Tab-separated table of C-alpha atoms in Angstrom:
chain	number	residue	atom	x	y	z
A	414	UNK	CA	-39.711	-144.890	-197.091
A	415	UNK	CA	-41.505	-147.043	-195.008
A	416	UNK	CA	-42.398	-149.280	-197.837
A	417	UNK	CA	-39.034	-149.454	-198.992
A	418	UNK	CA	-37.670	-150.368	-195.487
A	419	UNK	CA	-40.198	-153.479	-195.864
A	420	UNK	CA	-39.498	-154.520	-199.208
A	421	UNK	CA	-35.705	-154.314	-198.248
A	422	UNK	CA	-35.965	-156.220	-194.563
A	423	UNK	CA	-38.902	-158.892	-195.813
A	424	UNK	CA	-41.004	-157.395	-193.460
A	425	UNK	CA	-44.751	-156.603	-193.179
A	426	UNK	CA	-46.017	-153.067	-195.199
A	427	UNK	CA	-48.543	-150.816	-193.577
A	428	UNK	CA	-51.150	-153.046	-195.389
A	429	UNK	CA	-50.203	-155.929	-193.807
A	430	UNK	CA	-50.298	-154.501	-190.170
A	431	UNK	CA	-53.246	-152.281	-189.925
A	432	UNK	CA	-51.148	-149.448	-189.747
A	433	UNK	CA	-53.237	-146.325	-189.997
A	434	UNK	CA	-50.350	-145.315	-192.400
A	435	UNK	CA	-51.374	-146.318	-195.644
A	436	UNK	CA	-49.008	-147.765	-198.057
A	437	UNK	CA	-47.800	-147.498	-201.537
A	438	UNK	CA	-47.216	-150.490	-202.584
A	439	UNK	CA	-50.344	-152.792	-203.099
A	440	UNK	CA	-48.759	-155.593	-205.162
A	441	UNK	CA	-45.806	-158.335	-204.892
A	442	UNK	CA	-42.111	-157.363	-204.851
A	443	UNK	CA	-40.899	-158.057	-208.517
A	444	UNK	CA	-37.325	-159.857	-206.649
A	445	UNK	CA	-39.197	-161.931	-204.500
A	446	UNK	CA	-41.267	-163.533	-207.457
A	447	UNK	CA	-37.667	-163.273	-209.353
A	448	UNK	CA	-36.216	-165.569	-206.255
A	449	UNK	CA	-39.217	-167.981	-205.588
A	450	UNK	CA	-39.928	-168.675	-209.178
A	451	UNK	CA	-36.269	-169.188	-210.237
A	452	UNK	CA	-36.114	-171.682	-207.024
A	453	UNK	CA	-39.356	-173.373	-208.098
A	454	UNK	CA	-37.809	-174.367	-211.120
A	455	UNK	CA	-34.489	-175.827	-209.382
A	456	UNK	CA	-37.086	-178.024	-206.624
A	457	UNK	CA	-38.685	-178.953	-210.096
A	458	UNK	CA	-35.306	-179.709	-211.235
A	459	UNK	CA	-34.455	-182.180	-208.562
A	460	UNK	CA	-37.218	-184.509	-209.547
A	461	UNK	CA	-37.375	-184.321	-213.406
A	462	UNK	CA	-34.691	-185.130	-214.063
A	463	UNK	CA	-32.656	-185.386	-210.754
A	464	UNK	CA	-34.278	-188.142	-208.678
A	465	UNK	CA	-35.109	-189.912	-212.495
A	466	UNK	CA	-31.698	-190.149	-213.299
A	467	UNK	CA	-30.027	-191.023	-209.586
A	468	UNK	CA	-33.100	-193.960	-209.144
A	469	UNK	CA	-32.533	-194.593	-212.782
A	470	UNK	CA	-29.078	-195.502	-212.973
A	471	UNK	CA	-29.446	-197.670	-210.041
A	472	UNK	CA	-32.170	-199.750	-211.108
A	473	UNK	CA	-31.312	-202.755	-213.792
A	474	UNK	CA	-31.381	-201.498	-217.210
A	475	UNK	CA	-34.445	-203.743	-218.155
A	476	UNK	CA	-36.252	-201.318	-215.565
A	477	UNK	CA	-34.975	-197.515	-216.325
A	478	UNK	CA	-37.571	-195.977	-218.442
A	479	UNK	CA	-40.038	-197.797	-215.156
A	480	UNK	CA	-38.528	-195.541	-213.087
A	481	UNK	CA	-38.667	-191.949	-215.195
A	482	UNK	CA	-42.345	-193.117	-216.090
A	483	UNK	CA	-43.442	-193.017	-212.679
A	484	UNK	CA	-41.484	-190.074	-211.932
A	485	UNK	CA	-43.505	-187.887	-214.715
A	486	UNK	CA	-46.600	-189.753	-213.662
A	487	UNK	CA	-46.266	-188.419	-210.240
A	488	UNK	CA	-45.681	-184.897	-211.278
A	489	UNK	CA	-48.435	-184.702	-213.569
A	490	UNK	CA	-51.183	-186.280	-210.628
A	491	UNK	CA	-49.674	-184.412	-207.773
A	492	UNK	CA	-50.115	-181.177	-209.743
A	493	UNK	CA	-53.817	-181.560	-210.657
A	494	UNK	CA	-54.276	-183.103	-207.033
A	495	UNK	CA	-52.542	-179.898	-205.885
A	496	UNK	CA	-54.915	-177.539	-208.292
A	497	UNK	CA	-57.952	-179.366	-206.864
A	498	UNK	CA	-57.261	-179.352	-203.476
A	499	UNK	CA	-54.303	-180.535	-202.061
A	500	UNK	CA	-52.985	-176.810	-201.887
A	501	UNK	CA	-55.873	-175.259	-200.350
A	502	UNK	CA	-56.184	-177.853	-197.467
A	503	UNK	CA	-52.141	-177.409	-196.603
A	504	UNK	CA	-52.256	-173.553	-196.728
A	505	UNK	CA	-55.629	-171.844	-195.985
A	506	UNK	CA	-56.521	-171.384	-192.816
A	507	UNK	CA	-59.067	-174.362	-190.546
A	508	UNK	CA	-58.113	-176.591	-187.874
A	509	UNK	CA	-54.821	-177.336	-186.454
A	510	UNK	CA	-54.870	-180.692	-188.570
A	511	UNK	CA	-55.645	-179.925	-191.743
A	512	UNK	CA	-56.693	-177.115	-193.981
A	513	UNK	CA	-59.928	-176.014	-195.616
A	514	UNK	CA	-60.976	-175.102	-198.938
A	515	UNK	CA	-60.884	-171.617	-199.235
A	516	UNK	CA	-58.200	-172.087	-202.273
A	517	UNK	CA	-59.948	-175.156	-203.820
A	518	UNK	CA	-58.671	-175.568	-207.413
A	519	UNK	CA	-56.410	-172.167	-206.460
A	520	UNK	CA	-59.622	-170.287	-206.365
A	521	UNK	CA	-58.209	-166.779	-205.269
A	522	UNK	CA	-54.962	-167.507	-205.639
A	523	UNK	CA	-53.834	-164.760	-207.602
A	524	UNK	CA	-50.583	-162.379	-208.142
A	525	UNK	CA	-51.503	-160.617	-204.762
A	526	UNK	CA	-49.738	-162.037	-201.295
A	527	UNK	CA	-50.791	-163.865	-198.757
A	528	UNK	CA	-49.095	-162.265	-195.805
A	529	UNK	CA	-49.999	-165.807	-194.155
A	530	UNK	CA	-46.704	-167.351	-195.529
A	531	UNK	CA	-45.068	-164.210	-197.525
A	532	UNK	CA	-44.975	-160.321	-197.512
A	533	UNK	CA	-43.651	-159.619	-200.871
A	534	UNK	CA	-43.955	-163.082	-203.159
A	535	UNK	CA	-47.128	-163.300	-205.079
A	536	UNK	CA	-49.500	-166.407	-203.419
A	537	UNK	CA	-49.369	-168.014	-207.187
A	538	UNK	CA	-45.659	-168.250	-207.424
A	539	UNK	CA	-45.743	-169.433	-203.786
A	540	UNK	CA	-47.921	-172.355	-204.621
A	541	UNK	CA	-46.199	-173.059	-207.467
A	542	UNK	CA	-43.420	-173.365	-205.704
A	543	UNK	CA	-44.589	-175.380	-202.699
A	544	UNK	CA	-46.223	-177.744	-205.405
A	545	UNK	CA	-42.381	-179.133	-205.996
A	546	UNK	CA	-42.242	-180.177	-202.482
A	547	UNK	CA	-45.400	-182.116	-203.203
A	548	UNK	CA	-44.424	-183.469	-206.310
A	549	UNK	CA	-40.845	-184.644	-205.066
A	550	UNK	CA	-41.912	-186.006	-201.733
A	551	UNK	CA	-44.086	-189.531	-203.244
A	552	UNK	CA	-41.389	-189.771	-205.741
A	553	UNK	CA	-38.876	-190.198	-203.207
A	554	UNK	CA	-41.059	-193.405	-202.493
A	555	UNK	CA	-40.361	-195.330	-205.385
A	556	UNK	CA	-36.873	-195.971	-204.700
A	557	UNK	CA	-37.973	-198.501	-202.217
A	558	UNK	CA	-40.433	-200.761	-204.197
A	559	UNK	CA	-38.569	-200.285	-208.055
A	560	UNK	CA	-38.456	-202.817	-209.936
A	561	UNK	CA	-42.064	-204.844	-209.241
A	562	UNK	CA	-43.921	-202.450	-208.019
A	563	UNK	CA	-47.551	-201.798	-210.718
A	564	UNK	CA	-47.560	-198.715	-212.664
A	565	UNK	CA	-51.525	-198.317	-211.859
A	566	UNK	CA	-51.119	-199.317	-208.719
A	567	UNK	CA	-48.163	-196.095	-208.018
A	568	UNK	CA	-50.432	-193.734	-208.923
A	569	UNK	CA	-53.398	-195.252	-207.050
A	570	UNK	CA	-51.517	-194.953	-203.989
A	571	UNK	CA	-50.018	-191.695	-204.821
A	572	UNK	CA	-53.141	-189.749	-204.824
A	573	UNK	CA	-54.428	-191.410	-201.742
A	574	UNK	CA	-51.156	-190.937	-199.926
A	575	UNK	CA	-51.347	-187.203	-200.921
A	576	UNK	CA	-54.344	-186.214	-199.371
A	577	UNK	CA	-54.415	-188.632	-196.393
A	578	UNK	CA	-50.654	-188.698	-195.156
A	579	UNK	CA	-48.790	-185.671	-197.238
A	580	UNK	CA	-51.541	-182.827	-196.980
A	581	UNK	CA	-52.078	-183.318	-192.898
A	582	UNK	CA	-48.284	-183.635	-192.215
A	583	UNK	CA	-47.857	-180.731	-194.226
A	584	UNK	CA	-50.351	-178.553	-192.717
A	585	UNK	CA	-49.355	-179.989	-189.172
A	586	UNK	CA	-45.969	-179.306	-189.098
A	587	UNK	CA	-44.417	-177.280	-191.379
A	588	UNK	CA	-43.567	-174.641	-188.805
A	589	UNK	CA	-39.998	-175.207	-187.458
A	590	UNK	CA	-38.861	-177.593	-190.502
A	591	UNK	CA	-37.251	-174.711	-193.089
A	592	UNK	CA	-37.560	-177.222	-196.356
A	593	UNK	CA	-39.952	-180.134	-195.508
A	594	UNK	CA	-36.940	-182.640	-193.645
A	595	UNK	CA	-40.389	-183.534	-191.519
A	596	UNK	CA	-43.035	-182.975	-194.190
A	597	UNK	CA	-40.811	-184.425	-197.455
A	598	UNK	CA	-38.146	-186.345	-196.059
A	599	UNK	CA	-39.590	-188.249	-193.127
A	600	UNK	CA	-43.322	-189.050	-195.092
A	601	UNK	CA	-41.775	-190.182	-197.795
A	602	UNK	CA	-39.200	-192.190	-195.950
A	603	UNK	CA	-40.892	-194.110	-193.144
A	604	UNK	CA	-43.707	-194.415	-195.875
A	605	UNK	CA	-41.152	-196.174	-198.350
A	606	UNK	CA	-40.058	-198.627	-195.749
A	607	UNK	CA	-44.258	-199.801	-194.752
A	608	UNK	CA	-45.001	-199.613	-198.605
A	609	UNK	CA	-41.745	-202.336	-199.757
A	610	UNK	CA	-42.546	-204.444	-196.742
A	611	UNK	CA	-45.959	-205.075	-198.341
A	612	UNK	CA	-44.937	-205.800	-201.455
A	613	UNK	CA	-42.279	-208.037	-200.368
A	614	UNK	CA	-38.963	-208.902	-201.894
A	615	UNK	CA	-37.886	-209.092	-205.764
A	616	UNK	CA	-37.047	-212.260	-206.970
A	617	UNK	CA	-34.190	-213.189	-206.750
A	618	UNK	CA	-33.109	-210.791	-203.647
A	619	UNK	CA	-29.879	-211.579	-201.721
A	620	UNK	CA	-29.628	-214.673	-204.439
A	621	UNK	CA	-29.105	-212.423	-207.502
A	622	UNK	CA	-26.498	-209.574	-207.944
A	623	UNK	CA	-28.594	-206.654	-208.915
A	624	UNK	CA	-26.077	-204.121	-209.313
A	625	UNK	CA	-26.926	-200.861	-210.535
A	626	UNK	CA	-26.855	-200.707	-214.137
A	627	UNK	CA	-25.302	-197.282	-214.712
A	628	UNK	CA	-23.311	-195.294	-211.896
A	629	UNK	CA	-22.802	-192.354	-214.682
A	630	UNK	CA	-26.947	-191.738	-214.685
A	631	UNK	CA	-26.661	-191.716	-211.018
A	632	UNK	CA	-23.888	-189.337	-210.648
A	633	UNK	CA	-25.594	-187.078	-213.064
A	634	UNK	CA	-28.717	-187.271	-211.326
A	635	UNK	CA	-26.792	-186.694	-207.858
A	636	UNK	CA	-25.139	-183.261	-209.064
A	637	UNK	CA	-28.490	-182.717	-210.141
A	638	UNK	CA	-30.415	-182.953	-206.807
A	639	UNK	CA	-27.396	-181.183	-205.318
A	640	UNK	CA	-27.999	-178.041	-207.199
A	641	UNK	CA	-31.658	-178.279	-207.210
A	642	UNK	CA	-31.470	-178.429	-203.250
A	643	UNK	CA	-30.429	-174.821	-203.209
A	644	UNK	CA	-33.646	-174.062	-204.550
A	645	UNK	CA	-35.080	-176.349	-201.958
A	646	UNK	CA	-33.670	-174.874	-199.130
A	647	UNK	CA	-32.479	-171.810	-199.662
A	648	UNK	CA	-35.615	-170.652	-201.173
A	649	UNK	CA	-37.722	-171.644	-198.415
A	650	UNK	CA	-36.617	-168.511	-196.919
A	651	UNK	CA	-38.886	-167.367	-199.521
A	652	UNK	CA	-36.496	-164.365	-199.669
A	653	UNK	CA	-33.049	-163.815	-201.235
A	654	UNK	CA	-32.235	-162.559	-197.234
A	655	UNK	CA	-29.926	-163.481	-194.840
A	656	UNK	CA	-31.564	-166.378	-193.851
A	657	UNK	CA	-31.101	-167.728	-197.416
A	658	UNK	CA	-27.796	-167.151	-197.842
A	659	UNK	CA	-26.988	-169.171	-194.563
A	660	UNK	CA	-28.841	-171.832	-195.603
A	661	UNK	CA	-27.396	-171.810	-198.841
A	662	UNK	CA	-23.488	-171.669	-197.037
A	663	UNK	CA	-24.938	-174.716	-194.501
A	664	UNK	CA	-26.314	-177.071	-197.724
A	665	UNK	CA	-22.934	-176.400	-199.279
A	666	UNK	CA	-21.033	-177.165	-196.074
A	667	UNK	CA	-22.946	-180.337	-194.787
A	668	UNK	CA	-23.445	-181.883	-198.224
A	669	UNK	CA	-19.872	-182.022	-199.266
A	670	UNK	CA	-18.893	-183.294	-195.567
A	671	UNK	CA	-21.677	-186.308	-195.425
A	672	UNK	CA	-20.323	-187.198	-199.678
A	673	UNK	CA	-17.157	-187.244	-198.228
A	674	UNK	CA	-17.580	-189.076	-194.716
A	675	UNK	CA	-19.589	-191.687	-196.448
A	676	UNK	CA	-16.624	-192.851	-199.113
A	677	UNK	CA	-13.878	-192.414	-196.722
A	678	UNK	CA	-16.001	-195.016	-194.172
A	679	UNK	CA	-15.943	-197.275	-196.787
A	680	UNK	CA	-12.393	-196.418	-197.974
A	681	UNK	CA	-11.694	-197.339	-194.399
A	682	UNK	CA	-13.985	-200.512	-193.856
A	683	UNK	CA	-13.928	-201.799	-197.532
A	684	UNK	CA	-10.927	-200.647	-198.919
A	685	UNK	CA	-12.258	-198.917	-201.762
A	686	UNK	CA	-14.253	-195.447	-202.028
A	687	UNK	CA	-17.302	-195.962	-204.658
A	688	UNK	CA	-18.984	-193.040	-206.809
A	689	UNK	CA	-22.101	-194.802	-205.032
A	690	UNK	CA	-20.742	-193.580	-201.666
A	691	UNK	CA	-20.120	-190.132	-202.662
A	692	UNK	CA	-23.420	-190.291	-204.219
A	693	UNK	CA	-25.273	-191.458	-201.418
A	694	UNK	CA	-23.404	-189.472	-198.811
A	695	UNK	CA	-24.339	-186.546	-200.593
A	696	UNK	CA	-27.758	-187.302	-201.078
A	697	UNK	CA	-27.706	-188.010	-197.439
A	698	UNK	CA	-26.489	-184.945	-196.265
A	699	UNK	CA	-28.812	-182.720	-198.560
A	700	UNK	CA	-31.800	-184.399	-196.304
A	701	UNK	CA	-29.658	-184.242	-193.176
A	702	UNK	CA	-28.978	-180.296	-193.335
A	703	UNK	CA	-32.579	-179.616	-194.806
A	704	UNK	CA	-34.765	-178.779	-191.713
A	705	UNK	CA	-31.735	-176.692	-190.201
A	706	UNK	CA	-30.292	-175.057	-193.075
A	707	UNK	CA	-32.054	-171.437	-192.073
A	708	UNK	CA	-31.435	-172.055	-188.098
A	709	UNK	CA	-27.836	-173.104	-187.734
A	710	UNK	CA	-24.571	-171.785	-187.785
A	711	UNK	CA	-21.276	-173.378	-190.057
A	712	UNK	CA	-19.972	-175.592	-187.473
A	713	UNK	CA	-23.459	-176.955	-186.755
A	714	UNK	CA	-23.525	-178.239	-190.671
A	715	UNK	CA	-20.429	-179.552	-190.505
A	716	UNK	CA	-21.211	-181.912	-187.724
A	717	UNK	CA	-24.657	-182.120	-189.131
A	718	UNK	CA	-22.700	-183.828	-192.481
A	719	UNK	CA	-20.387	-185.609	-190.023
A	720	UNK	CA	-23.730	-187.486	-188.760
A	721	UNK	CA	-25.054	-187.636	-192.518
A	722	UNK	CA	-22.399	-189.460	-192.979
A	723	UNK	CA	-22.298	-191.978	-190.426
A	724	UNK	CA	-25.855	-192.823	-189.655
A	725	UNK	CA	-27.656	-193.666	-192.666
A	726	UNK	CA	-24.320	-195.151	-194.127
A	727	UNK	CA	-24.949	-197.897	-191.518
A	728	UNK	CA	-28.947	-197.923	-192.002
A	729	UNK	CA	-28.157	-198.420	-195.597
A	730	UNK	CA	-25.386	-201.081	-195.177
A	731	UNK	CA	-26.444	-203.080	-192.089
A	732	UNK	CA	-29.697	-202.313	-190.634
A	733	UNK	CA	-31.032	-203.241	-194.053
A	734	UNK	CA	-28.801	-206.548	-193.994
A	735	UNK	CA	-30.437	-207.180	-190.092
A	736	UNK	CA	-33.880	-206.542	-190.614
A	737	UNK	CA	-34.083	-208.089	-194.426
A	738	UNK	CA	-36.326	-205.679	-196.072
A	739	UNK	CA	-35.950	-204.746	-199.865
A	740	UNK	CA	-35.376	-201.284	-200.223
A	741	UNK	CA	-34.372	-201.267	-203.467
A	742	UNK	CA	-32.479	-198.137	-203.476
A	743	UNK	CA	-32.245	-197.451	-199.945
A	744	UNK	CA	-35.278	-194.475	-199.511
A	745	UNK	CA	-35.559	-195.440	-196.459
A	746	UNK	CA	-32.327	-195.801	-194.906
A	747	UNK	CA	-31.363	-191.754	-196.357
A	748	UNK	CA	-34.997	-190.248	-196.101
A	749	UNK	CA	-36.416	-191.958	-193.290
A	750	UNK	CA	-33.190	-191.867	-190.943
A	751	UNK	CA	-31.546	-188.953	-192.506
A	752	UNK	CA	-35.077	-187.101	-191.763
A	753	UNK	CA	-35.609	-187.923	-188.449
A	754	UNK	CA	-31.920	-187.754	-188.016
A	755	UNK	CA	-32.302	-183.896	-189.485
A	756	UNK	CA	-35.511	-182.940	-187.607
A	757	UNK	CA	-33.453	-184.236	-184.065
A	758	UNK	CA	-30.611	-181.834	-184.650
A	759	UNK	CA	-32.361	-178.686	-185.675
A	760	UNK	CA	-33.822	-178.780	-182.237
A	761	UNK	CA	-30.010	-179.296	-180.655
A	762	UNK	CA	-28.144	-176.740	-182.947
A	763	UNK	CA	-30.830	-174.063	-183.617
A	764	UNK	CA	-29.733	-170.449	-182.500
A	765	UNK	CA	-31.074	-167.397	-182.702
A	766	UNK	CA	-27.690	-165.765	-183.354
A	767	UNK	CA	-28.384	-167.014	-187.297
A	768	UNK	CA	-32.363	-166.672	-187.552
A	769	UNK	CA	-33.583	-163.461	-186.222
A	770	UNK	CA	-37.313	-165.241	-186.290
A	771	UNK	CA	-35.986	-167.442	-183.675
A	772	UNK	CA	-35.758	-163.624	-181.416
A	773	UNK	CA	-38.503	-161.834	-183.167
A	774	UNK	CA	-40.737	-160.158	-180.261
A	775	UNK	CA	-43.185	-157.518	-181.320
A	776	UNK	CA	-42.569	-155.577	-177.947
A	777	UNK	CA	-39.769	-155.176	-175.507
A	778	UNK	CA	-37.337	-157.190	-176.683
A	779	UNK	CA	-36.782	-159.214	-173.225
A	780	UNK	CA	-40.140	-160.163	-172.639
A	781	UNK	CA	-40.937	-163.523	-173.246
A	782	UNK	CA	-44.896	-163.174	-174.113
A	783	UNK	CA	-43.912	-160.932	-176.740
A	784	UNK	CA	-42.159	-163.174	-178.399
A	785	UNK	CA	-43.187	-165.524	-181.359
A	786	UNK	CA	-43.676	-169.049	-180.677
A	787	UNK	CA	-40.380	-169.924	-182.220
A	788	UNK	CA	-38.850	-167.540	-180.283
A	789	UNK	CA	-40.022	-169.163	-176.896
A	790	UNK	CA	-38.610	-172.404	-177.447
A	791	UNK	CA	-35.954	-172.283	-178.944
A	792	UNK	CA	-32.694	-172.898	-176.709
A	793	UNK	CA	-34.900	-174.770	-173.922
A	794	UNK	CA	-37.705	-177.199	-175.066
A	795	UNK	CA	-36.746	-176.669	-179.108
A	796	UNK	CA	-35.731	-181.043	-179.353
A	797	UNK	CA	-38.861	-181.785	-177.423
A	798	UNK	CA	-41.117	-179.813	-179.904
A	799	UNK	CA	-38.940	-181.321	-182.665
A	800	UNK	CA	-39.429	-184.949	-180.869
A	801	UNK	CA	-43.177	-184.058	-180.766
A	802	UNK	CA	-42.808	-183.625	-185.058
A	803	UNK	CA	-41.574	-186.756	-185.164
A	804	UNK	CA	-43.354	-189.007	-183.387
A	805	UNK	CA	-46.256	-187.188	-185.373
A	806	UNK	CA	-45.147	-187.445	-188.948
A	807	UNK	CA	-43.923	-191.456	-187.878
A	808	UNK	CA	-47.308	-192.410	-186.877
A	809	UNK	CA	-49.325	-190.589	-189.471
A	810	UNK	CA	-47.198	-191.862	-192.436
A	811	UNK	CA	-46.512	-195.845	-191.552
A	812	UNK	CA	-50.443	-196.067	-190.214
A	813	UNK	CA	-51.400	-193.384	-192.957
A	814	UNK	CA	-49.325	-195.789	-195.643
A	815	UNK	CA	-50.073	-199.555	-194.293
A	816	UNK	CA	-53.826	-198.350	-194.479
A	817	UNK	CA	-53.758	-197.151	-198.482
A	818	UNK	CA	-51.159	-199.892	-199.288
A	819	UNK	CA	-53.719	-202.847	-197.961
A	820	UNK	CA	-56.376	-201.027	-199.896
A	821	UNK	CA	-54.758	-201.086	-203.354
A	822	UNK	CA	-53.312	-204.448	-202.986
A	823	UNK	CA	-57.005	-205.600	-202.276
A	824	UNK	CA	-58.827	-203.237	-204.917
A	825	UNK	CA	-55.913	-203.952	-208.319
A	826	UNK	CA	-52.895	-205.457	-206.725
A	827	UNK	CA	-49.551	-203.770	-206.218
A	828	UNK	CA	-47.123	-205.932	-207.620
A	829	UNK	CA	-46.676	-206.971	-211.127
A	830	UNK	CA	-46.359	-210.760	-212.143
A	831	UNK	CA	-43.278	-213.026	-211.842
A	832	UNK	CA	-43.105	-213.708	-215.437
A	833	UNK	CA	-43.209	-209.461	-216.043
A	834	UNK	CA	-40.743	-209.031	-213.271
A	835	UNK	CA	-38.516	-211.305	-214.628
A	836	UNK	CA	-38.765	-209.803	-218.047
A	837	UNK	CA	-38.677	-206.026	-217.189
A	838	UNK	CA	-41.110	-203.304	-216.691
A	839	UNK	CA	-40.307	-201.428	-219.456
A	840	UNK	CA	-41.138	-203.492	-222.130
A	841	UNK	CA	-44.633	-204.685	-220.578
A	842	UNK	CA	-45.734	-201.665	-218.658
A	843	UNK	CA	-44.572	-199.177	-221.439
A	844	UNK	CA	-43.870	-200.669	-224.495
A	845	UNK	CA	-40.074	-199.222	-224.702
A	846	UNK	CA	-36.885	-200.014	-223.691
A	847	UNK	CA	-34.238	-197.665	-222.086
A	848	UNK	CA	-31.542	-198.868	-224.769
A	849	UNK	CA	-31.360	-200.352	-228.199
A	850	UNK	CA	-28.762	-202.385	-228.935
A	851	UNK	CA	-29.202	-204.038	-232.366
């Protein structure tokens, strides 16, 4: 009975605590694997093909296939990166900073849990499934330098960036963020926005119209990352609880409020709602909501999407305009500032009311040193700790990125040639083209 009181709440077996009551049960719970592995495949999802199609269709069409080639580049790196090492020095215990390598190319990682991160899911379908986050999170990075950017030279950087800016943050401060809004959002983001100032304008920017060349890839690839997200968030409860169901209800909620906030500010300012705005708007709010889905309540979300809306809709539109950086398609005004944006508001809207780990004490109930460290903070110093994340993950990724990005310029170069960049990447970096015509 005890057992099955466990399994039922999420909650540690006799095993797991030392009990002198020994338990049943020695191996994973066959619904947690059912939930983590089913929402590994929907993170997967958001990235091939989500996040191909949406940067896809918004890239030229001489510079599509550019874009899904570096996206399955990525995935295929990051995951032998992640076999190697990259898992083992996020996840096994060393110093505060970074991991060790106990699980060095998953060494011990097996069907059993580790009650580290999970009661009931097996540790391989857990790093299976944080793998996603890894693979999604540098991909989210090519949105700001498509288009001229060297294939060689994106997966140079990629595995440096990895281990030197992804793996620490990860490790660092994956605590209080539910679904990586810190560790995905805010890395990649801020990362995007050093990594496109290096490599400097296309030609032709702000002289050329460079329009996307197919708003039906990117709506596909939007509705794609939408329902991928619930996988993302909702499944970094890493149970199908309570906790994942509100996340699930606040992702819903704040998605479909940023979508529509975004297209009715430009209904309102340009007279005309785009599918581009609902796009963006809902791409915004997905990384908006993400570091809060599992802490806040349904009116929190909504004005979480009210701010989705608002804030990167003017990053996107006029700080980019002020400040006269190329991000292509605009990484850094929804990751960066929709991350931070994100990470800020958990710490204001957080309440224990939704996330009983936010009251968890392993004695009385009212005493404070009992409590878990969540538990301690949150309702009085919560948006300082969440300040603290920031100012972290900022400094580590744009020093982290403006450090590996001098390197590879120096070592092979990051930018292709005029003459290819005038010509298209797919045809010289791949040999294809996205579309035959004749």
């Amino acid at each position: 009975m005890a057992d099955l009181e466990a399994y039922i709440n999420n909650s540690p077996r006799g095993a797991d605590t030392k009990s002198a009551t020994a338990s049943n049960i020695a191996g994973p719970g066959p619904s947690y694997n059912a939930w983590m592995m089913t929402c590994a495949a929907l993170v997967l999802f958001m990235t091939l093909p989500g996040l191909a199609l949406f940067y896809g269709g918004l890239v030229r069409a001489k510079n599509v296939l550019s874009v899904l080639a570096q996206c399955l580049g990525i995935a295929g790196l990051v995951t032998i990166v992640w076999w190697v090492v990259g898992y083992s020095l996020v996840f096994s215990r060393s110093s505060p900073f970074i991991g060790g390598l106990k699980f060095a190319f998953l060494h011990g990682v097996d069907a059993r849990p580790n009650s580290d991160y999970s009661y009931w899911a097996s540790q391989d379908v857990f790093a299976m499934y944080q793998l996603m986050f890894a693979i999604i999170a540098p991909a989210l990075i090519i949105g700001a330098v498509a288009e001229r950017v060297k294939f060689a030279a994106v997966l140079v950087f990629v595995g440096v960036w990895m281990s030197a800016v992804y793996f620490p943050i990860a490790h660092m401060v994956w605590g209080i963020d539910v679904a990586g809004g810190t560790v995905v959002h805010m890395s990649s983001g801020w990362s995007a926005l050093v990594l496109c100032i290096l490599l400097g304008h296309r030609l032709g920017f702000r002289k050329e119209i460079m329009a996307p060349h197919s708003m039906v890839l990117c709506m596909v690839g939007t509705g794609l990352l939408w329902v991928g997200w619930y996988g993302f968030n909702a499944g970094s409860a890493l149970a199908p609880d309570g906790i994942a169901a509100n996340a699930f209800m606040t992702t819903t909620l704040a998605t479909a409020v940023a979508s529509f906030t975004w297209a009715m500010l430009e209904y309102m300012l340009r007279g005309k709602p785009s599918v581009l705005g609902f796009c963006s708007g809902a791409v915004a709010g997905l990384v908006v909501i993400t570091p809060a889905c599992g802490y806040i309540a349904a009116t929190g979300a909504v004005i979480i999407g009210i701010a989705a809306g608002i804030l990167p809709f003017f990053a996107c539109t006029k700080l980019k305009s002020w400040l006269g950086y190329d991000d292509a398609l605009d990484t850094f005004g929804i990751h960066a500032v929709g991350g931070t944006l994100g990470a800020f508001l958990t710490g204001i809207f957080a309440t224990a009311s939704v996330n009983p780990n936010l009251s968890l004490s392993t004695g009385a109930p009212l005493n404070p040193a009992t409590q878990n460290g969540l538990a301690r903070i949150v309702g009085h110093t919560l948006w300082i700790e969440q300040l603290k994340a920031i100012v972290v993950t900022i400094v580590v990724a744009v020093v982290g990125t403006a450090v590996i990005g001098a390197l590879v310029r120096g070592a092979i170069g990051l930018r292709i040639p005029p003459e290819i960049e005038r010509q298209g990447l797919d045809i010289n970096q791949h040999g294809e083209e996205g579309y035959i015509t004749s």
